[in-house]
CSV table of C-alpha atoms in Angstrom, one decimal:
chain,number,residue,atom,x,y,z
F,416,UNK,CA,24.4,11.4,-25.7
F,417,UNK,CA,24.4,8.2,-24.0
F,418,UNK,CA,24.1,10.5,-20.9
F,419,UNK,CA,20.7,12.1,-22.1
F,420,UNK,CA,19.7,8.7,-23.0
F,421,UNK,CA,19.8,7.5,-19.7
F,422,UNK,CA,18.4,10.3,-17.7
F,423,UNK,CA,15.3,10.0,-20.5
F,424,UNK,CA,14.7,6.3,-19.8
F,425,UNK,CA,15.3,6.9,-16.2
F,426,UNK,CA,13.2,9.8,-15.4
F,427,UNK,CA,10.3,7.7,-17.7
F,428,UNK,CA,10.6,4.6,-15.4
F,429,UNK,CA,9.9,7.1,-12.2
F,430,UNK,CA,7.1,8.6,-13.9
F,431,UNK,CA,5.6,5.1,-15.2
F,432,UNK,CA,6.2,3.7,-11.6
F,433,UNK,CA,4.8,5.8,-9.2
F,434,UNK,CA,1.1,5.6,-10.3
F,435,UNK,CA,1.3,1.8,-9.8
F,436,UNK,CA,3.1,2.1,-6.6
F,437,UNK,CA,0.0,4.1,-5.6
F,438,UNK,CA,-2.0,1.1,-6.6
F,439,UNK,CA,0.0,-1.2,-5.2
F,440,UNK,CA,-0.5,0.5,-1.9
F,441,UNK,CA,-4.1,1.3,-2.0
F,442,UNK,CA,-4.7,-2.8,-2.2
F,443,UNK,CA,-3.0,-3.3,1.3
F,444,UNK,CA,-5.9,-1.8,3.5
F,445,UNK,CA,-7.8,-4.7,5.5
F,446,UNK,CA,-10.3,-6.5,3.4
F,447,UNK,CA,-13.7,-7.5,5.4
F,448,UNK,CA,-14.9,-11.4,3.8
F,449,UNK,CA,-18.4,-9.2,2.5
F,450,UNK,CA,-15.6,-6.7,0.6
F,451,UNK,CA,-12.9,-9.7,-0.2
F,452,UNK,CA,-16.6,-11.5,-1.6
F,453,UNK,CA,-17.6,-8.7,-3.6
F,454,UNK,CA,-13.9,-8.0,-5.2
F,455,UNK,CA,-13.5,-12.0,-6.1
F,456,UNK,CA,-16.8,-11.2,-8.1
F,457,UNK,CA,-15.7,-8.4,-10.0
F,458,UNK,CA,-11.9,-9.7,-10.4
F,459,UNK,CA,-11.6,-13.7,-10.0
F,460,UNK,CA,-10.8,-15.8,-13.1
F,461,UNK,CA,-14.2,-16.9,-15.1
F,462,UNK,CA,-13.5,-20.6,-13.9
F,463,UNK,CA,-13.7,-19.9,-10.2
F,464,UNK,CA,-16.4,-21.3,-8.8
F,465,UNK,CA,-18.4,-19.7,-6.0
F,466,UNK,CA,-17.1,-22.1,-3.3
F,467,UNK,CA,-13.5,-21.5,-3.8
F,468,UNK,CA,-14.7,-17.3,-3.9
F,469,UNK,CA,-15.8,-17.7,0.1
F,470,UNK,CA,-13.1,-20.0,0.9
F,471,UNK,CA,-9.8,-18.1,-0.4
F,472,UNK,CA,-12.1,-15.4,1.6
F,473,UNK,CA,-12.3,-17.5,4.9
F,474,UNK,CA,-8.6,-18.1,4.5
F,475,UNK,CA,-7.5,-14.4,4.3
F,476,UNK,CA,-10.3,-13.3,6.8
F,477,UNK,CA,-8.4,-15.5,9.2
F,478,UNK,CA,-4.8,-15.3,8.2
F,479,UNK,CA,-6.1,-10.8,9.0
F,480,UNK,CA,-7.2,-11.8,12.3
F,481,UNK,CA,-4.4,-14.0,13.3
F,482,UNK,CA,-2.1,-11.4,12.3
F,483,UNK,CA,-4.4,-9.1,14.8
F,484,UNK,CA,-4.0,-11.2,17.4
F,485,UNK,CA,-0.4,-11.5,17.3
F,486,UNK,CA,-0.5,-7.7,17.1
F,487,UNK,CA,-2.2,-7.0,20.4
F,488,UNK,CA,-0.2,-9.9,22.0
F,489,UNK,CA,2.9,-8.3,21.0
F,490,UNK,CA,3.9,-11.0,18.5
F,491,UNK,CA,4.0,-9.6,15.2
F,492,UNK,CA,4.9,-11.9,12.5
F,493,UNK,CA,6.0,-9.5,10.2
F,494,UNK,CA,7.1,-12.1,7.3
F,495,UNK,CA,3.7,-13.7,7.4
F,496,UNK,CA,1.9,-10.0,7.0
F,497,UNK,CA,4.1,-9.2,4.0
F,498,UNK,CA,3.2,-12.7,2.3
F,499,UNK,CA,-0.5,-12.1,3.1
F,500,UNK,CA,-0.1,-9.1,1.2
F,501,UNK,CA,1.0,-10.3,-1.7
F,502,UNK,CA,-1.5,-13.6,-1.5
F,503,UNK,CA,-4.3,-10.7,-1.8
F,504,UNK,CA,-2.8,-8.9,-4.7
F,505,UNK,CA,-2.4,-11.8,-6.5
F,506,UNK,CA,-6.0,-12.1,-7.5
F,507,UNK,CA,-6.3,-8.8,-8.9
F,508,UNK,CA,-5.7,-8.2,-12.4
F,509,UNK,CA,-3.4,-5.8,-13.4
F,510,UNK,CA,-1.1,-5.9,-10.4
F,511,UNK,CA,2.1,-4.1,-9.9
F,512,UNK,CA,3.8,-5.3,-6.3
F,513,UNK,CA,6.8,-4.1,-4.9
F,514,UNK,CA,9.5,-6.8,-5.4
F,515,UNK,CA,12.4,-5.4,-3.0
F,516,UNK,CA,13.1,-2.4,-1.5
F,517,UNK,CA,12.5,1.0,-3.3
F,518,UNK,CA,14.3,4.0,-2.0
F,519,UNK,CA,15.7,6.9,-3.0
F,520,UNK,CA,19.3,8.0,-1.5
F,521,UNK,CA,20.0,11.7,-1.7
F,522,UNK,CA,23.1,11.4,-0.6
F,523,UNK,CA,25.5,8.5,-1.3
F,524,UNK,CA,29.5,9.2,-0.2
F,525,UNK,CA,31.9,7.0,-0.8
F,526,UNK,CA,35.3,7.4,0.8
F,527,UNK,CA,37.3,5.5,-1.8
F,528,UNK,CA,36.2,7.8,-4.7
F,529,UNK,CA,35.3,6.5,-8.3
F,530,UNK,CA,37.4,6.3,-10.6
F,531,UNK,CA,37.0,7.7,-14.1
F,532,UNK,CA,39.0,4.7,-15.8
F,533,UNK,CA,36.7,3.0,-18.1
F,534,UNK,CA,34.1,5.4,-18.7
F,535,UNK,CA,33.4,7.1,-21.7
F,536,UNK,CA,34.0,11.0,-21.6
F,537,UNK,CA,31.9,12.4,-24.4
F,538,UNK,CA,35.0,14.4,-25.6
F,539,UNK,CA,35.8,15.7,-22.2
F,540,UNK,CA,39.1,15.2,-20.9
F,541,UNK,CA,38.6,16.8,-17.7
F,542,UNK,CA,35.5,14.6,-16.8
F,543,UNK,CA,35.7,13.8,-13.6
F,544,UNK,CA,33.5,11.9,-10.7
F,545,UNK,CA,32.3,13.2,-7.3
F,546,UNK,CA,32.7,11.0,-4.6
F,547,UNK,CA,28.9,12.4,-3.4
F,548,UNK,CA,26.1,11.4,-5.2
F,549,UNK,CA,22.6,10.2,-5.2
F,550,UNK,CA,21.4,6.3,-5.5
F,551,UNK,CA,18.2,5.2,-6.3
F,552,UNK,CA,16.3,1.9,-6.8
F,553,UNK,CA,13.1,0.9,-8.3
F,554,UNK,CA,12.0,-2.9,-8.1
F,555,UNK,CA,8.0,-4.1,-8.6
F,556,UNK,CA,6.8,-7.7,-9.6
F,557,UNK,CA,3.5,-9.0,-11.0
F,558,UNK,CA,2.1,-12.4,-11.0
F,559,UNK,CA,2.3,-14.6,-13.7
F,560,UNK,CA,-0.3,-17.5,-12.2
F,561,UNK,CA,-1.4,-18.5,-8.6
F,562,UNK,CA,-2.1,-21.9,-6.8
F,563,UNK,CA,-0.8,-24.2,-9.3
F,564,UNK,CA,-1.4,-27.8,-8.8
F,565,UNK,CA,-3.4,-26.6,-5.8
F,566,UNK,CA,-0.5,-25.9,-3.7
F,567,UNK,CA,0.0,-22.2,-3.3
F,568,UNK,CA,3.0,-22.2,-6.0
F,569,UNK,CA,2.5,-18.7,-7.3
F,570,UNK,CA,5.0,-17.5,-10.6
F,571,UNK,CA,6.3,-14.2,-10.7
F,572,UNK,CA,7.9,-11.5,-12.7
F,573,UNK,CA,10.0,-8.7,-11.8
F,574,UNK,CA,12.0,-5.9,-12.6
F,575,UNK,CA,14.9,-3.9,-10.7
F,576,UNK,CA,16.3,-0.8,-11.6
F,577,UNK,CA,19.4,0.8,-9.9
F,578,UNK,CA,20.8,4.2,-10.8
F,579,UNK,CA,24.4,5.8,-9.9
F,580,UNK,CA,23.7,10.0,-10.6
F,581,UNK,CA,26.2,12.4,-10.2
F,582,UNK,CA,23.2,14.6,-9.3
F,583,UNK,CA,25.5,17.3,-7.5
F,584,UNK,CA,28.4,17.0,-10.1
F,585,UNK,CA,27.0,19.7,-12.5
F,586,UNK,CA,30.0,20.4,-13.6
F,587,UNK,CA,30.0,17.3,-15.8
F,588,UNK,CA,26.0,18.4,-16.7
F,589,UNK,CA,25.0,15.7,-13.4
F,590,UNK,CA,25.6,12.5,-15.6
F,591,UNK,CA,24.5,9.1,-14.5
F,592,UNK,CA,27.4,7.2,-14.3
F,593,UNK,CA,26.1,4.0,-13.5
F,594,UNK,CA,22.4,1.9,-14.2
F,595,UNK,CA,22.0,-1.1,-13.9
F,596,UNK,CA,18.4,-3.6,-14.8
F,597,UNK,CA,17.5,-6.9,-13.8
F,598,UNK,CA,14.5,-9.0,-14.9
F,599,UNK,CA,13.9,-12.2,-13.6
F,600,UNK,CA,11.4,-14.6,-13.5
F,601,UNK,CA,10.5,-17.3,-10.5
F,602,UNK,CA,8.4,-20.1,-9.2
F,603,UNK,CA,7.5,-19.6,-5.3
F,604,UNK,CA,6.8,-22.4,-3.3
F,605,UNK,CA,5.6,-21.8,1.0
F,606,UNK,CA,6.6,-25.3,2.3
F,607,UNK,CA,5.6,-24.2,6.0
F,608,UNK,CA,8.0,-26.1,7.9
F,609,UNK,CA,10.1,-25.9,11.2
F,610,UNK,CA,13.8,-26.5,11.8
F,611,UNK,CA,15.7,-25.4,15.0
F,612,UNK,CA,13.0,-23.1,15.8
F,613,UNK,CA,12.8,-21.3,12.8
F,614,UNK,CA,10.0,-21.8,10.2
F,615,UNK,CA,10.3,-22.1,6.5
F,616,UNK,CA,7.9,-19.8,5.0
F,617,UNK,CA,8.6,-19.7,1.4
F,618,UNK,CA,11.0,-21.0,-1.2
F,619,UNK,CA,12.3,-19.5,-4.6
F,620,UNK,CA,13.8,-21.1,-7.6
F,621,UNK,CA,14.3,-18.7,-10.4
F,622,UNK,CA,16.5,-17.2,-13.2
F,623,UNK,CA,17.8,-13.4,-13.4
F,624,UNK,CA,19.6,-11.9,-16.0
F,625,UNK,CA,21.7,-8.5,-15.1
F,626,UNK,CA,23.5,-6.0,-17.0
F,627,UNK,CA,23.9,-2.2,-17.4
F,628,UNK,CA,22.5,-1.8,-20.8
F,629,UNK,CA,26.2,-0.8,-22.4
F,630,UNK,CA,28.0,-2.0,-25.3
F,631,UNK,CA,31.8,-2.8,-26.1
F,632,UNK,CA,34.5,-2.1,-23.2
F,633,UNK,CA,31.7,-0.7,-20.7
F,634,UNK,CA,29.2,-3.5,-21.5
F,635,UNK,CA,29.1,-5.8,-18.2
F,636,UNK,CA,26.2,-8.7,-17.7
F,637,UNK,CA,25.7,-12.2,-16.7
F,638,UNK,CA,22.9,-14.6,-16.0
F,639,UNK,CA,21.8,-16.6,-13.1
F,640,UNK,CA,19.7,-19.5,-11.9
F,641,UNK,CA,19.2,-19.2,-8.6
F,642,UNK,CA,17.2,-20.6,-5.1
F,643,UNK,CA,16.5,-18.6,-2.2
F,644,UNK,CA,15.5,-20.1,1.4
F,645,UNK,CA,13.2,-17.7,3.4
F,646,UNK,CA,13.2,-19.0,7.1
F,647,UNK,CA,11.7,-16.4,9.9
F,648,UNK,CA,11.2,-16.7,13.7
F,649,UNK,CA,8.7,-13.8,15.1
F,650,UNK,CA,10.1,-11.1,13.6
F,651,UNK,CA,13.8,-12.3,12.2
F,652,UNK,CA,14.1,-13.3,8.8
F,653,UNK,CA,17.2,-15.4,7.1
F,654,UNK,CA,17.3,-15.5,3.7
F,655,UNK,CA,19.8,-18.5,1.9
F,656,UNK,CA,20.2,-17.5,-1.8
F,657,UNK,CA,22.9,-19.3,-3.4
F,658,UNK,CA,23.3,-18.9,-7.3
F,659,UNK,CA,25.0,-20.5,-10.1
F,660,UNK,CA,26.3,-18.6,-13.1
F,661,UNK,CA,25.0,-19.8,-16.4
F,662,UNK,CA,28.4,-19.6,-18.5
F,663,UNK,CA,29.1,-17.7,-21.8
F,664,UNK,CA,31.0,-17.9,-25.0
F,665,UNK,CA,34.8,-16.4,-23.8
F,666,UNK,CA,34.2,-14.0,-27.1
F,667,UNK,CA,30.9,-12.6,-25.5
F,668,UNK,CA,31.6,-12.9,-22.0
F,669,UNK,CA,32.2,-9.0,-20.4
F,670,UNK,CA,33.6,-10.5,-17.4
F,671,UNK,CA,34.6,-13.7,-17.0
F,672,UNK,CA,35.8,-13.1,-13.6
F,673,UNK,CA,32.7,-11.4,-11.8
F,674,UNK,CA,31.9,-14.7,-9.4
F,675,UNK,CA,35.5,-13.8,-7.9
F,676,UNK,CA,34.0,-10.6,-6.2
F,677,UNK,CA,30.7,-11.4,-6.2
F,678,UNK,CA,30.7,-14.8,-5.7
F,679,UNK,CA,28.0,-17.7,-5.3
F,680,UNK,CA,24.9,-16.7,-3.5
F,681,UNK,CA,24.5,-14.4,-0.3
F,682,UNK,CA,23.3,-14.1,3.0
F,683,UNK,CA,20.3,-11.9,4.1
F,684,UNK,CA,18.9,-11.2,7.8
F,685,UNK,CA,16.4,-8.7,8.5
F,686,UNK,CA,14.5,-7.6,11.8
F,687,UNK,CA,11.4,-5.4,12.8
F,688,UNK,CA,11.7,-3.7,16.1
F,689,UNK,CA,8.9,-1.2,16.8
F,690,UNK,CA,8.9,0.2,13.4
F,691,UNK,CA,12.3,0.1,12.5
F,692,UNK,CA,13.5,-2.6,10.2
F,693,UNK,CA,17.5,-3.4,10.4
F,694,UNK,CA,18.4,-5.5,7.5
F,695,UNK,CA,22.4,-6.9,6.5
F,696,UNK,CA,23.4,-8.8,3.5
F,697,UNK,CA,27.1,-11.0,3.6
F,698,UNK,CA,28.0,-11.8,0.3
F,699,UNK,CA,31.2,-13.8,-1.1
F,700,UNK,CA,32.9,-13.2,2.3
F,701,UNK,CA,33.2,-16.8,3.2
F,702,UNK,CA,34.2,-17.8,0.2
F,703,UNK,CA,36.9,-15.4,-1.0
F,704,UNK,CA,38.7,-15.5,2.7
F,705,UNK,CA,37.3,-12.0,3.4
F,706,UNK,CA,39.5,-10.5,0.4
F,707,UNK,CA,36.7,-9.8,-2.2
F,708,UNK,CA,33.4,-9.9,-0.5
F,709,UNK,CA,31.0,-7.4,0.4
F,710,UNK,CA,29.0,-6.8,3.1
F,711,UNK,CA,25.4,-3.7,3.4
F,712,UNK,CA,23.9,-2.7,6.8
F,713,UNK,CA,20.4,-0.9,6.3
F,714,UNK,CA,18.5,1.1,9.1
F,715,UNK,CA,14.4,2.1,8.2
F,716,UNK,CA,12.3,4.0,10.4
F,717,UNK,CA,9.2,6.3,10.8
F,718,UNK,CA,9.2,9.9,9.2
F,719,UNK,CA,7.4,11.5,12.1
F,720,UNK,CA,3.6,10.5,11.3
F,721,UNK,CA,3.8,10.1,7.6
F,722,UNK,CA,2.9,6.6,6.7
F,723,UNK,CA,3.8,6.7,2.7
F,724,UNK,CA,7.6,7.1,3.3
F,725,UNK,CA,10.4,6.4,5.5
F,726,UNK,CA,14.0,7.4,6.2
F,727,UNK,CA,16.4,5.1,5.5
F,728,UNK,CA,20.4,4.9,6.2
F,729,UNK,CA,22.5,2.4,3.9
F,730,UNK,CA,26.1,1.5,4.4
F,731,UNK,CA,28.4,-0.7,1.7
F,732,UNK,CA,31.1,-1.9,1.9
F,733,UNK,CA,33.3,-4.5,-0.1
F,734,UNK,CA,33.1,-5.2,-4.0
F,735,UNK,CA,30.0,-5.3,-6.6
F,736,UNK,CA,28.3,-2.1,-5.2
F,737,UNK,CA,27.6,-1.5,-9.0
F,738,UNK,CA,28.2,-3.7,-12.3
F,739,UNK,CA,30.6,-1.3,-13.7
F,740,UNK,CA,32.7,-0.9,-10.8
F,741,UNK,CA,32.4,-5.2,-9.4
F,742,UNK,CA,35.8,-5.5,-9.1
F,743,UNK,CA,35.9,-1.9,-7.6
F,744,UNK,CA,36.3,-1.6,-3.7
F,745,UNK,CA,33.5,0.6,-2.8
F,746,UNK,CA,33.2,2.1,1.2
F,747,UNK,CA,30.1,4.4,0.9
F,748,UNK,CA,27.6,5.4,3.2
F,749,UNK,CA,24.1,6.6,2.1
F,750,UNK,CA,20.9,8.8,3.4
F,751,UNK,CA,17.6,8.9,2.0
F,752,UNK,CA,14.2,7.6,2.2
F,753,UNK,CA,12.5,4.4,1.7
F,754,UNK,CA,9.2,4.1,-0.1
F,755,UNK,CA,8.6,0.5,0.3
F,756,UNK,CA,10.6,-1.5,3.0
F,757,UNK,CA,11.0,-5.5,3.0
F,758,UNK,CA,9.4,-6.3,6.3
């Protein structure tokens, strides 16, 4: 039953979520200042006056053609064009924004296998996993409020969805054996600043709560404050987010050890190269002496001349792949396609 329940809410979220992925997309074409003008009109707050209208449309109309510039020089700034995206979305009402990456893997094997210990088995005592199945995530954000204090601090909210299916073990009616959800709110500051070559772009200070929506033994969770440090240089990105978990009564606390695998913050790079985006993330290597960290390569690129998707190849390795299985080791390589990318 649980199963059902799962694949019900699930299959709703990917329903709800594509329409306003559509949207989301449609807002990135180009805007001219005459369009960006006539949109302000229709969509900017009632106490916007008509000289901040033209200027926020002087500021995009040269933040586009600096970005075209750069283009035909051969100097994309790719962190700067995915910031200008969301600057424009921000004003319109209603917005739904990709928040990180949103793929779909139809193929997910992990060498290691998973183990059926801990899981419920609906009466079945042959339940078994398959070491093959498909992964899928769904993450979008929406503003909250823009320019506070007159200092481009924007607040957001976001949600992220991860699903573990067991789409070829039919068998075992395909369950999902794992989802996990994760809201979190944030406050996002772009201090613009320079050290060893690298510029400061933006800064994030939020909280996240995660969990996989279970009860009793399977019920895992925990909550997080957390800061994260977005430097760039042409078109590499470092991303600093370190974390501190906010404690919980012993009696309620699922798992008390889960900052032994996954640790204190992590470590994100990413790079654009001709359409192709190679991202990594390092996380509680450093600190657990390499026993109990993890560590996830991703390769993007073009589907021949389709714009609205691309392929994508994900590989994980280490601990935390997946709340039920943190203290799990997980060695699993994955094929899909990407629907929204980071850079």
């Amino acid at each position: 039953m649980k199963y059902i329940l799962v694949n019900s809410v699930s299959s709703m979220l990917i329903i709800c979520c594509l329409p306003l992925y559509s949207f989301a997309t449609d807002s990135l074409e180009k805007l001219s200042p005459e369009s960006c003008l006539a949109e302000m009109i229709l969509t900017a707050p009632d106490d916007m006056t008509a000289g901040e209208m033209r200027s926020r449309c002087q500021e995009q109309a040269a933040g586009t053609d600096a970005a075209v510039g750069d283009e035909d020089a051969g100097e994309i700034n790719a962190v700067e064009r995915r910031l200008s995206v969301d600057e424009r979305n921000i004003l319109r009402p209603f917005t739904i924004m990709a928040h990180r990456q949103n793929y779909f893997l139809l193929a997910g094997h992990n060498f290691q296998g998973y183990s059926e210990a801990g899981y419920p088995n609906a009466g079945d005592e042959d339940l078994s996993f398959k070491n093959t199945e498909t992964h899928f995530q769904l993450s979008i954000k929406t503003p909250l409020a823009a320019d506070l204090f007159d200092r481009n601090v924007n607040v957001f909210a976001a949600y992220t969805l991860r699903s573990f299916w067991q789409l070829y073990n039919g068998d075992a009616s395909s369950p999902f054996r794992e989802t996990n959800h994760e809201p979190e709110l944030w406050l996002q500051a772009h201090p613009d600043f320079e050290i060893f070559g690298f510029s400061n772009t933006a800064d994030v200070f939020g909280i996240v709560h995660q969990s996989n929506g279970q009860s009793g033994r399977l019920s895992r969770s925990w909550n997080r404050i957390y800061a994260d440090f977005i430097f760039h240089r042409g078109d590499f990105v470092v991303s600093i987010k370190p974390w501190i978990r906010l404690e919980e009564d012993e009696d309620d606390d699922d798992n008390p050890d889960i900052t032994d695998y996954l640790g204190h913050g992590e470590l994100r790079l990413a790079y654009r190269l001709n359409d192709q985006t190679f991202t990594l993330m390092s996380r509680n290597n450093l600190e657990s002496g390499f026993s109990k960290g993890s560590l996830q390569l991703g390769w993007s690129f073009p589907l021949l001349d389709y714009p609205y998707i691309r392929g994508y190849v994900q590989y994980f390795s280490g601990y935390g792949e997946s709340l039920i299985d943190y203290d799990n080791y997980v060695n699993r390589i994955g094929v899909g396609v990407l629907l929204t990318d980071l850079l």
